mmCIF file of C-alpha atoms in Angstrom:
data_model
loop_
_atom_site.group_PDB
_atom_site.id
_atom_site.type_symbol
_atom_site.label_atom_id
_atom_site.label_comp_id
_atom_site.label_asym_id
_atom_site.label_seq_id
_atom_site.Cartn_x
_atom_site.Cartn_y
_atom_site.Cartn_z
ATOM 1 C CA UNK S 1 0.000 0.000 0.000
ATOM 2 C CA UNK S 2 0.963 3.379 -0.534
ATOM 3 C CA UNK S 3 2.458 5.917 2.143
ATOM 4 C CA UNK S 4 -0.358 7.955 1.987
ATOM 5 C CA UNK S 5 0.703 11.016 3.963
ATOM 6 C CA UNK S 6 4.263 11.180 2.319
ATOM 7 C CA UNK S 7 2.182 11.061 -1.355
ATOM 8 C CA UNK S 8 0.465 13.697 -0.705
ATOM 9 C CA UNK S 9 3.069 15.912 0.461
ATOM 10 C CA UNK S 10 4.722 14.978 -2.799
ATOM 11 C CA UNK S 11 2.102 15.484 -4.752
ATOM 12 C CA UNK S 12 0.810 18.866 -3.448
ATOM 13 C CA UNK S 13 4.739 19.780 -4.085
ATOM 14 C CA UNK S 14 4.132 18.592 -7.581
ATOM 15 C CA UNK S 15 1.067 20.584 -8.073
ATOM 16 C CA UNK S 16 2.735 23.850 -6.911
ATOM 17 C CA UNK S 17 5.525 23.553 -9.501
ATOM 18 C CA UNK S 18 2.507 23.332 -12.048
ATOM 19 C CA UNK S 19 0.794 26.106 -10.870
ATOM 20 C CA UNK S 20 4.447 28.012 -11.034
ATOM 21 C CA UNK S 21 4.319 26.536 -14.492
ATOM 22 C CA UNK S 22 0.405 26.978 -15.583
ATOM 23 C CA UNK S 23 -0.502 29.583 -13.029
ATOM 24 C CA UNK S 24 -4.473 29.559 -14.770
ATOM 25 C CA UNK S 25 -4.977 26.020 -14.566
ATOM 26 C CA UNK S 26 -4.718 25.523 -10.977
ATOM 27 C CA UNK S 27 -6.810 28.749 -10.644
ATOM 28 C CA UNK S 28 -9.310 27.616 -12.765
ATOM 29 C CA UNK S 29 -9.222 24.337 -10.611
ATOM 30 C CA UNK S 30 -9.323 25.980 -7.543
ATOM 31 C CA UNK S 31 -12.149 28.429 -8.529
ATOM 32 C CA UNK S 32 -14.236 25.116 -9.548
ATOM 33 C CA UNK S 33 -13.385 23.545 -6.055
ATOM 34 C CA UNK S 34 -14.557 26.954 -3.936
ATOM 35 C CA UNK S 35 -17.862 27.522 -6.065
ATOM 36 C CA UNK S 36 -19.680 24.730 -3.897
ATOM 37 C CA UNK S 37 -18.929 26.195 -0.763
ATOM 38 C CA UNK S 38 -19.940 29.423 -1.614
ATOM 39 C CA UNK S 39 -23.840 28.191 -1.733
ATOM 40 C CA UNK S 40 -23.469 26.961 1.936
ATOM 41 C CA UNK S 41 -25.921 24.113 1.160
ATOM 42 C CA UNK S 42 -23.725 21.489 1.947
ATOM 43 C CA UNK S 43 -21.563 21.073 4.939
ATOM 44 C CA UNK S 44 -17.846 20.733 4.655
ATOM 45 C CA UNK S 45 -17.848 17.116 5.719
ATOM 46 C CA UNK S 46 -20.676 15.816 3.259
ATOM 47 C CA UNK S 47 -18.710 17.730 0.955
ATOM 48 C CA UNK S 48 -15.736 16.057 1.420
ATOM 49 C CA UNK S 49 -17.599 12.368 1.615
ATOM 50 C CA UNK S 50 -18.773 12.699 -1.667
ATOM 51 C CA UNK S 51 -15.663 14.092 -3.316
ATOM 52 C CA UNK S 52 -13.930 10.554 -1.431
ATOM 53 C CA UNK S 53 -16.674 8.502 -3.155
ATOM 54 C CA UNK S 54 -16.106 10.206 -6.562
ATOM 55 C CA UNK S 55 -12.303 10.024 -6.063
ATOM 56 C CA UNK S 56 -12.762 6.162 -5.714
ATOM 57 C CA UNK S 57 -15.169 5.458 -8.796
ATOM 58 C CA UNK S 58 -12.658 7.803 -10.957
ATOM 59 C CA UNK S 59 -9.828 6.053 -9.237
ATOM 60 C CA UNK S 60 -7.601 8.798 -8.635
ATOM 61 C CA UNK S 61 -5.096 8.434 -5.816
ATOM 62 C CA UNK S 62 -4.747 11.761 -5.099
ATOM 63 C CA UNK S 63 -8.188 13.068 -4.922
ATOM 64 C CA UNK S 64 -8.332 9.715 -2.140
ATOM 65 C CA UNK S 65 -5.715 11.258 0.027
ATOM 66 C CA UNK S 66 -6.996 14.522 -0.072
ATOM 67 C CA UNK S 67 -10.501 13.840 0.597
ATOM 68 C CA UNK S 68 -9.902 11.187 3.223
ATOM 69 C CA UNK S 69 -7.384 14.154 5.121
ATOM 70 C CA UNK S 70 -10.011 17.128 4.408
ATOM 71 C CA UNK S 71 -12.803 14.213 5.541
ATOM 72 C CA UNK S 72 -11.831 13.514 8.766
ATOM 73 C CA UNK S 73 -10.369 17.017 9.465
ATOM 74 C CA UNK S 74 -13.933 17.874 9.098
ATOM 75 C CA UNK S 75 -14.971 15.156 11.492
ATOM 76 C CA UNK S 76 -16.102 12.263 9.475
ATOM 77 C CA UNK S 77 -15.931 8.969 10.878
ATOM 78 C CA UNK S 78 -14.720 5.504 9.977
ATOM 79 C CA UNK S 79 -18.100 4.199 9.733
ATOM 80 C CA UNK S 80 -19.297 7.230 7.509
ATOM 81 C CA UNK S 81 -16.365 6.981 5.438
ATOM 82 C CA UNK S 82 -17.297 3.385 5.167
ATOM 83 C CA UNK S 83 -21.053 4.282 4.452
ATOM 84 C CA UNK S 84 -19.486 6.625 1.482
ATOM 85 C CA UNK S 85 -17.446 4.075 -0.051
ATOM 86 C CA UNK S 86 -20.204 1.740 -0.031
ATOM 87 C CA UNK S 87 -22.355 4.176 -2.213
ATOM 88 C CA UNK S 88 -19.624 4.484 -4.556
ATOM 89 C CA UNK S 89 -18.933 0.775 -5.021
ATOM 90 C CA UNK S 90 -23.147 0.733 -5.440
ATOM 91 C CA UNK S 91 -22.863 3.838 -8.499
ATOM 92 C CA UNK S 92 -19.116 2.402 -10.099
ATOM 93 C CA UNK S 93 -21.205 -1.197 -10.248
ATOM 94 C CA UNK S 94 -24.131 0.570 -11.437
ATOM 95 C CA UNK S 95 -22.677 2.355 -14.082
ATOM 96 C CA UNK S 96 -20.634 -0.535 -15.550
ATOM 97 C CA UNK S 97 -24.541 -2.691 -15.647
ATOM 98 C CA UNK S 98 -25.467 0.589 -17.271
ATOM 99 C CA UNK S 99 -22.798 0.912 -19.827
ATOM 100 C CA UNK S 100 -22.948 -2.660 -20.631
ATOM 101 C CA UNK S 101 -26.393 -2.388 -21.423
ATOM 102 C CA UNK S 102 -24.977 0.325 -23.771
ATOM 103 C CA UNK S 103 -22.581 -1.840 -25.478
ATOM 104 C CA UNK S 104 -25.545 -4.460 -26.358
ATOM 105 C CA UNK S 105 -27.450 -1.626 -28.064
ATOM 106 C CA UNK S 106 -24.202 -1.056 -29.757
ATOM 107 C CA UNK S 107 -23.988 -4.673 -30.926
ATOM 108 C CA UNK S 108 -27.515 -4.803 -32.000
ATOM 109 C CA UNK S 109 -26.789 -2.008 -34.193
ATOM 110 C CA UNK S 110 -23.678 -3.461 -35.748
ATOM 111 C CA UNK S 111 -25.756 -6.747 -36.072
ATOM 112 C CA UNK S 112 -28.592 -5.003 -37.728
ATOM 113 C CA UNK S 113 -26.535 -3.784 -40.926
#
């Protein structure tokens, strides 16, 4: 398994020399990333469960050490960051039944012709 506290210190050092480098991407990122907490409709912890749950159907290691640090700095708990997980195993199975009811369609249209 990965050292997941000495990754991220690496990679936020990473992402600094590409903001150095592309100064308007990481704005643009980080503008994105503030616009939800601006509405206030959300706390800062369910926030930061979903963005875990999307960071493990997209399967980016990053996003998982971020989230899980910003996640339990915002009080989640093992069992809720459990509960989150579980929904996105549920929607990353979900969408692969989906999209292979997709690629039928697909062959039934190749067949047809």
């Amino acid at each position: 398994m990965l050292d997941w506290l000495q990754y991220r210190t690496e990679l936020l050092g990473r992402i600094g020399e590409i903001g150095k480098l592309n100064p308007d991407t990481v704005k643009g990122y980080q503008i994105l990333t503030d616009a939800g907490q601006k509405t206030g409709h959300l706390d800062a912890k369910t926030r930061e469960l979903i963005s875990l749950a999307v960071a493990v159907t997209t399967r980016c290691d990053g996003c998982i050490t971020v989230h899980v640090g910003e996640a339990l700095k915002h009080g989640a708990t093992r069992e809720e960051i459990a509960e989150a997980l579980g929904v996105a195993v549920a929607m990353n199975a979900g969408a692969a039944l989906v999209f292979s009811a997709r690629a039928m369609d697909a062959v039934s249209a190749h067949s047809a012709g």
